[in-house]
Coordinates of C-alpha atoms and ligand atoms in Angstrom, one line a residue:
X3 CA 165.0 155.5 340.8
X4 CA 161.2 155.1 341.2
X5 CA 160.3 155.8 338.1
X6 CA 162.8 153.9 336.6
X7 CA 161.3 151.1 338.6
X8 CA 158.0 151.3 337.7
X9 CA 158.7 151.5 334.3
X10 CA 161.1 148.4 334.6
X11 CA 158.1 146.5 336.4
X12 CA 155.4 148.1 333.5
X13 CA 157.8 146.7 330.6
X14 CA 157.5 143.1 332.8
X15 CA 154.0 143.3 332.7
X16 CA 153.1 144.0 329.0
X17 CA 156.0 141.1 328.3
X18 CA 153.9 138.9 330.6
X19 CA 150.7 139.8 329.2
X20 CA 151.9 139.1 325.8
X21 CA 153.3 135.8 326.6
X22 CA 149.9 134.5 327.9
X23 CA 148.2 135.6 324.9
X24 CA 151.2 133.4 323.0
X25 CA 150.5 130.5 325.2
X26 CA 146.3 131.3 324.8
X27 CA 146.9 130.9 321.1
X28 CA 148.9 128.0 321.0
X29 CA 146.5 126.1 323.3
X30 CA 143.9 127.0 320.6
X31 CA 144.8 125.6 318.0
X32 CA 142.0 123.0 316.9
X33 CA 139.7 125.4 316.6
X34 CA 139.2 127.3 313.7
X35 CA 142.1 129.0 312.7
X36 CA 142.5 132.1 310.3
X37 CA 143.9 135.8 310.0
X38 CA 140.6 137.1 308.6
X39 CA 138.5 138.9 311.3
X40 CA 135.4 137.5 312.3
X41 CA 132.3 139.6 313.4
X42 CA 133.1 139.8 316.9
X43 CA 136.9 140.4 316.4
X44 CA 135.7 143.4 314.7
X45 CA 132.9 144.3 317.2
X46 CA 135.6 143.5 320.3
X47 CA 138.3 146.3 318.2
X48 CA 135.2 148.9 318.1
X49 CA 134.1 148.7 321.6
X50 CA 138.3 149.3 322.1
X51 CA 138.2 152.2 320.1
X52 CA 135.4 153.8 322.7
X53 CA 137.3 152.8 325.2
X54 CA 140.7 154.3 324.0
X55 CA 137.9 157.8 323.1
X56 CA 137.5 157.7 327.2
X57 CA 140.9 157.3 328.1
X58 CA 141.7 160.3 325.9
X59 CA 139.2 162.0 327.2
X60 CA 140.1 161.0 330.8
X61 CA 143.5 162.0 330.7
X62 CA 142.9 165.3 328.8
X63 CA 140.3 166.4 332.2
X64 CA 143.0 165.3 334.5
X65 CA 145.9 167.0 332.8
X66 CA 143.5 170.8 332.9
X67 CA 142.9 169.5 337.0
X68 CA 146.2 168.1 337.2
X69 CA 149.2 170.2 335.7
X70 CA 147.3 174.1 335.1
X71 CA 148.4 175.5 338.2
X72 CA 151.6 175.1 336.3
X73 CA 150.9 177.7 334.1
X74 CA 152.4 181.0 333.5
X75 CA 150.8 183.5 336.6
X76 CA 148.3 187.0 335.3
X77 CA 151.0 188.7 332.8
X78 CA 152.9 192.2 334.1
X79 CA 153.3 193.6 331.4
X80 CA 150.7 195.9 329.2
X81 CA 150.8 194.1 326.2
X82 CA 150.2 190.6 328.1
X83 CA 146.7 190.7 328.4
X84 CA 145.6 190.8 324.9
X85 CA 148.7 188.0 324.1
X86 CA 147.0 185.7 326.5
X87 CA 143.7 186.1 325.2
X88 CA 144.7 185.3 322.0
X89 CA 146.4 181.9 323.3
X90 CA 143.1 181.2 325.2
X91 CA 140.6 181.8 322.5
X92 CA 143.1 179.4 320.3
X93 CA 143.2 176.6 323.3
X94 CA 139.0 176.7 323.0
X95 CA 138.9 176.3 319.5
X96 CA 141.2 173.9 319.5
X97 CA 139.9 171.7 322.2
X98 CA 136.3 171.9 321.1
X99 CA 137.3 171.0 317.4
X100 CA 139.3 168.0 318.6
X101 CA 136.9 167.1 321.6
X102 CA 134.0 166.6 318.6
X103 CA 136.2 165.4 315.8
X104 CA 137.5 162.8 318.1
X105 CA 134.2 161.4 319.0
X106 CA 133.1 161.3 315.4
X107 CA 136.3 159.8 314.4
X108 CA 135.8 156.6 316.8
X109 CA 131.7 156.2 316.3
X110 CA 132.1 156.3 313.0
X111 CA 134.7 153.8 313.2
X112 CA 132.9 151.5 315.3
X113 CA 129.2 152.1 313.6
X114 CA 131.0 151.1 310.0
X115 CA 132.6 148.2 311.5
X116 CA 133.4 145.1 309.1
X117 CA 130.7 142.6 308.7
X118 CA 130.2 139.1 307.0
X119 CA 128.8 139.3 304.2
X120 CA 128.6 143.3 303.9
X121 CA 130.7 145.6 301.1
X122 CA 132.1 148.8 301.2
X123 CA 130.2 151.5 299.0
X124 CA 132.1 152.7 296.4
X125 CA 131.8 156.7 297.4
X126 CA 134.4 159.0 295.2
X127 CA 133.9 162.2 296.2
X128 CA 131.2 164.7 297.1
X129 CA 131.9 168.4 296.5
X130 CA 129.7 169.8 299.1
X131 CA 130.7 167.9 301.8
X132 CA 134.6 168.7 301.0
X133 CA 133.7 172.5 300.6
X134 CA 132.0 172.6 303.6
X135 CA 135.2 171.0 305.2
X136 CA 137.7 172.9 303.7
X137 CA 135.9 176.0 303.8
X138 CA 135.3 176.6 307.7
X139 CA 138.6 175.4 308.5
X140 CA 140.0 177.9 306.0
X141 CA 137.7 180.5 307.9
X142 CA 139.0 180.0 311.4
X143 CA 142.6 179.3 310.3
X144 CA 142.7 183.3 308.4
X145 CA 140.9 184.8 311.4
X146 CA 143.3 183.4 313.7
X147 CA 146.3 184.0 311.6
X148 CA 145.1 187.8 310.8
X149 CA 144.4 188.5 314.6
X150 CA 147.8 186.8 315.8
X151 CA 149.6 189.2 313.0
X152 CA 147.9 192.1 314.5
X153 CA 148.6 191.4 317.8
X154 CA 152.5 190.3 316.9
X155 CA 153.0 193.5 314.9
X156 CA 151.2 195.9 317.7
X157 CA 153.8 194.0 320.2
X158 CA 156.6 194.5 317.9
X159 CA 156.5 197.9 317.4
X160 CA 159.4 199.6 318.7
X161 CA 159.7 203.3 318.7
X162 CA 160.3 206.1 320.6
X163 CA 157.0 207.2 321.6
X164 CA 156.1 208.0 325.6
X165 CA 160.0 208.3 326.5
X166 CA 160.7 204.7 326.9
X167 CA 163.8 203.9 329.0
X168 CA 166.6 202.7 327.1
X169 CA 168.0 199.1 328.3
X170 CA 170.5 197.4 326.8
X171 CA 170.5 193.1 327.7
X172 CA 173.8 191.6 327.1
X173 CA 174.5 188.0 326.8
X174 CA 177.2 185.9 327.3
X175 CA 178.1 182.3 328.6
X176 CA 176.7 182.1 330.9
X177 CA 175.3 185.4 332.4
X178 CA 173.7 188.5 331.7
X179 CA 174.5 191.8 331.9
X180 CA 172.0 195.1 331.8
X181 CA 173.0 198.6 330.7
X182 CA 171.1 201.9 331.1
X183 CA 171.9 205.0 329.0
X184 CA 172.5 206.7 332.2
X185 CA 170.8 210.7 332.9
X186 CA 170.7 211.2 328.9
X187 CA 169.2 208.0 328.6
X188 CA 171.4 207.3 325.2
X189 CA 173.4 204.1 325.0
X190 CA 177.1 205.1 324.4
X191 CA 178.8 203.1 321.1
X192 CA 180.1 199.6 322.1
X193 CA 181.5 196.6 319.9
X194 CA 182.7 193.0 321.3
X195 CA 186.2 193.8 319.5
X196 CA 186.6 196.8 322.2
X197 CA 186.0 194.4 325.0
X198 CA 189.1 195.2 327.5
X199 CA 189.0 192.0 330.6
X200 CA 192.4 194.1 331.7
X201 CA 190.1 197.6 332.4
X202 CA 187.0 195.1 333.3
X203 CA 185.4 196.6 329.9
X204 CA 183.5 192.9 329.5
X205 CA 180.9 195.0 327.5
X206 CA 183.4 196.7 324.5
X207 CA 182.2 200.2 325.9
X208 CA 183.7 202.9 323.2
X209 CA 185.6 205.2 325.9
X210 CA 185.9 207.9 323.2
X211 CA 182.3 208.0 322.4
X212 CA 180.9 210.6 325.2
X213 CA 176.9 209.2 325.3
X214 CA 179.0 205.8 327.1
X215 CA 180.5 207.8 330.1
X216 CA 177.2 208.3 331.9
X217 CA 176.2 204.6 331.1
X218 CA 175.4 202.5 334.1
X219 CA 176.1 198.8 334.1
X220 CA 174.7 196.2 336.6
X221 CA 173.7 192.6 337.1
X222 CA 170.5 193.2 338.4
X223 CA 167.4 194.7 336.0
X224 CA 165.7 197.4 337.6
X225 CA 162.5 198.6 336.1
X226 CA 160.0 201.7 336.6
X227 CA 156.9 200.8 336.9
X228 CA 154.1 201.7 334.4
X229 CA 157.1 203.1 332.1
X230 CA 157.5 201.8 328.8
X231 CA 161.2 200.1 328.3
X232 CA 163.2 199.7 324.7
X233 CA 165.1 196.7 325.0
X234 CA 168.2 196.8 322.9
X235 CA 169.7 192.9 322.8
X236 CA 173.2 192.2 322.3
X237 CA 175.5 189.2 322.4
X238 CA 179.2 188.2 322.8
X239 CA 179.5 184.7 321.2
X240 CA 176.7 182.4 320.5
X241 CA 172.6 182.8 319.9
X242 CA 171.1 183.7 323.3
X243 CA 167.4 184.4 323.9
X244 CA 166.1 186.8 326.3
X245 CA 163.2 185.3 328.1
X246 CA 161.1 187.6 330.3
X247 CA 157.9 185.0 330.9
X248 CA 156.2 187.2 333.5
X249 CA 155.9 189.8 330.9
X250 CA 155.4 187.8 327.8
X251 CA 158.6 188.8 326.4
X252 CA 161.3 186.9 324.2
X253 CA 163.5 188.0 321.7
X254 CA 166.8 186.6 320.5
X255 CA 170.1 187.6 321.2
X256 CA 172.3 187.3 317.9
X257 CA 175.8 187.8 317.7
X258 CA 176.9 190.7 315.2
X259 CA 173.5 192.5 315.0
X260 CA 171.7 194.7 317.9
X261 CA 167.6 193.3 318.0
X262 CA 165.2 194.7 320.0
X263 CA 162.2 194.4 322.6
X264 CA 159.9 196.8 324.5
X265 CA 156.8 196.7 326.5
X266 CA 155.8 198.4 329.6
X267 CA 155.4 197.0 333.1
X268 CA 152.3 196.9 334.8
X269 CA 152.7 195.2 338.3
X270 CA 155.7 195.9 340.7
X271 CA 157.3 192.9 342.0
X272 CA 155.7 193.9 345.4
X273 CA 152.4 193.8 343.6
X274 CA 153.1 190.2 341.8
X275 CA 154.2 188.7 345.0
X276 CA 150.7 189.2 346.8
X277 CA 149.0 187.6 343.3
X278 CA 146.8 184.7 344.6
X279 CA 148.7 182.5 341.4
X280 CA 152.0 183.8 342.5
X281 CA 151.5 183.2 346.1
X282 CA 150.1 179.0 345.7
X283 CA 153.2 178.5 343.3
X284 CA 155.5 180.0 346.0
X285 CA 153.6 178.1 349.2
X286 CA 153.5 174.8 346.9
X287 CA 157.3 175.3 346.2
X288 CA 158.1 176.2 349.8
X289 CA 156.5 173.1 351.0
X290 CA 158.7 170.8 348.3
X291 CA 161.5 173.0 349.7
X292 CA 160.7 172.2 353.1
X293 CA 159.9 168.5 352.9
X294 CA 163.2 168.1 350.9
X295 CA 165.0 169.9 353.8
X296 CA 163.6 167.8 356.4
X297 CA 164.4 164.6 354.2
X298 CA 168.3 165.2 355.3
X299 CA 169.0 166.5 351.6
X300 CA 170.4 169.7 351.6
X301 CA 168.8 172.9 353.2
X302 CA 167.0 174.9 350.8
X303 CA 165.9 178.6 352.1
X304 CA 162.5 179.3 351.8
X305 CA 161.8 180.7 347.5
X306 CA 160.3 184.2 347.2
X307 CA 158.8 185.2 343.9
X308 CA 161.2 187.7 341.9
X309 CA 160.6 188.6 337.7
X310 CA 163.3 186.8 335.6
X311 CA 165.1 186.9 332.7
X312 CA 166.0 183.9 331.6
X313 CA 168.2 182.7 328.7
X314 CA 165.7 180.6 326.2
X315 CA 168.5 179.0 323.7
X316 CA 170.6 176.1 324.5
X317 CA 173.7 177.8 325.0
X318 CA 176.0 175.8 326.5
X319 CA 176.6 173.5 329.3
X320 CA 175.4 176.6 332.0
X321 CA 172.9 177.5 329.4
X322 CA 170.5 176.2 332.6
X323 CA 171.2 178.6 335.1
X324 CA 171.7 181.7 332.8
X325 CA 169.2 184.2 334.1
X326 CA 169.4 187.6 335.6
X327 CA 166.6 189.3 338.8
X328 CA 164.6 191.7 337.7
X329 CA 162.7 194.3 340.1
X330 CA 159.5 196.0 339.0
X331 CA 159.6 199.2 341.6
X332 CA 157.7 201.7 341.7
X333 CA 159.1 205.3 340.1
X334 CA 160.7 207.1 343.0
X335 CA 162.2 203.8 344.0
X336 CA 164.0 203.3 340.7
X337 CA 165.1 206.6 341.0
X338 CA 166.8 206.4 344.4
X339 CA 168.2 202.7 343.3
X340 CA 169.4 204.4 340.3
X341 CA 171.1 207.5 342.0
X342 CA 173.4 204.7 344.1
X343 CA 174.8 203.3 340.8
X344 CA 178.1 204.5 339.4
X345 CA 178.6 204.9 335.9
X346 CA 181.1 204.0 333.3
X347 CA 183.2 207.1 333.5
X348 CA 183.3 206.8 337.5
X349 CA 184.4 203.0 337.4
X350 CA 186.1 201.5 334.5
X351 CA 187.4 204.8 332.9
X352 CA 188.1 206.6 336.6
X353 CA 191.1 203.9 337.6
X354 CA 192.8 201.3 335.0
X355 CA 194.1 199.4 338.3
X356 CA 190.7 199.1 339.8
X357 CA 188.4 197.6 337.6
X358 CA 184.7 196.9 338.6
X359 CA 181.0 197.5 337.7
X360 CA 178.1 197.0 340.2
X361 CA 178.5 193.5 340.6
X362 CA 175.1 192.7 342.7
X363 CA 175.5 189.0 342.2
X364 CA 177.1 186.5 339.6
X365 CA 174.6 184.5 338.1
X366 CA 177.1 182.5 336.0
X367 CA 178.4 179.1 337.6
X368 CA 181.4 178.5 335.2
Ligands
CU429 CU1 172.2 181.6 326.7

């Protein structure tokens, strides 16, 4: 409502404004009158374009003091590091390029300003000036092209080296479901047209195919630490994306077709949570929790930082809250979490009249 507002009065204003300037011009009108700019209409525009180089300027300072704590936390994953170099060594090309060409751009527009009496020079081209221009963008451009190919094809290599754990990510509207290949760490066959709601089969397990019995099905992703994980992506209806941000991980879910992720984790979530980054987003958030709370809106429980997975396509009206927990543990955590699940065979094959799978929590909302 504030904004709206503010805005509301801001349109007012520029109306206003304008209408003086009308009612300036109008009460002008025995002086000399003509559309050609004079010397100081001209001089007036390039001390505007200066002006409009500080404001640029201005709000590109306060948007790094402003709006960077809002960036992604240190990445947990192994691969992160050398993804988020790459992004910064692009931001710092980038900003110095534009930071000098911008400048440039608005001297020279002032310093070549119309003036009475003074012509334009006729200047077609001049070859070493547009090699020298073409050339070192060309440069930079390959370099950063060649290293982002290396880096994309050294992420998105996925084999079977190091005994990754297998992980299957399902998606549906609106939730996510995780599968683990169980103690043979195989996933067992599945297809969307063997789906059975009746047996609570929501993931089209192949009961006749033996690799499935052992597999383990939850709603809650947990992860070794340190181990590398194979991510096999599936989906039920429409294009989902699985979004891990904390890991620097994305990779569409396609209906039809089986595509695939892997990297390792490098931080528990114990470890993350005690991140200097991780712990001023969560006391920032708590406090806008708090204040909300105390505001007579509704009660909002303190936040504690978990990992996510997140869905990263518009999928649907729910599309929003579509995300799954994920806990980074260490080893002999997993392992004990792990020994408490029940697999396929002991749930949805054991009793046709009881169906269920380690429900932790339902993340879908309808
Ligand atoms: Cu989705």
């Amino acid at each position: 409502m504030t904004t709206l507002l503010t805005l509301a009065v801001l349109v007012l204003v520029a109306i206003a404004i304008w209408q003086l300037t009308k009612i300036f011009e109008l009460s002008q009108l025995k002086t000399a009158q003509t559309q050609i700019a004079t010397d100081s209409d001209n001089k007036n525009n390039g001390y505007m374009l200066f002006g409009f180089l500080i404001f640029i300027y201005g709000i590109t300072i306060f948007s790094f003091w402003k709006y960077s704590k809002f960036l992604l936390p240190e990445a947990a994953s192994a691969h992160g590091e050398e993804y988020d170099y790459l992004m910064l060594v692009s931001f710092i090309i980038i900003f110095i390029v534009q930071t000098i060409t911008q400048a440039l751009l608005h001297y020279f527009g002032y310093k070549y300003r119309g003036r009475e009496g003074q012509k334009a020079l006729f200047y077609a081209d001049n070859d070493r000036l547009e090699f020298i221009w073409t050339i070192i963008p060309v440069i930079v451009l390959a370099g950063l092209i060649l290293w982002g190919l290396y880096t994309w094809t050294s992420i998105m290599d996925v084999n079977d080296e190091d005994d990754p754990l297998i992980v299957e990510l399902y998606a549906q509207q609106f939730n996510w479901t995780a599968r683990y290949g169980g103690a043979d760490n195989v996933l067992g066959g599945a297809n969307v047209r063997m789906i059975d709601i009746d047996k609570a089969n929501v993931l089209g397990l192949d009961e006749s195919d033996t690799y499935a019995h052992d597999d383990v099905i939850v709603k809650e992703l947990h992860l070794p630490v340190g181990r590398k994980v194979n991510f096999k992506m599936r989906s039920q209806d429409v294009l989902h994306s699985a979004y891990m941000p904390h890991f620097r991980a994305q990779m569409n879910c396609v209906p039809g077709m089986i595509t695939e992720f892997s990297f390792t984790p490098i931080y528990t979530t114990e470890e993350m949570r005690v991140n200097p980054e991780v712990m001023s987003k969560v006391k920032r958030t708590n406090k806008i929790r708090a204040e909300k709370s105390a505001g007579g809106e509704e009660t909002l429980d303190p936040w504690q930082f978990d990992y996510v997975l997140l869905c990263n396509k518009i999928c649907g009206k729910s599309h929003y809250n579509m995300q799954m927990k994920i806990i980074v543990e260490t080893e002999e955590e997993y392992n004990v979490w792990m020994e408490s699940q029940s697999t396929f065979a002991e749930t949805v094959m054991k009793d046709d009249t009881n169906p269920a799978f380690n429900v932790v929590e339902t993340a879908s909302v309808d």
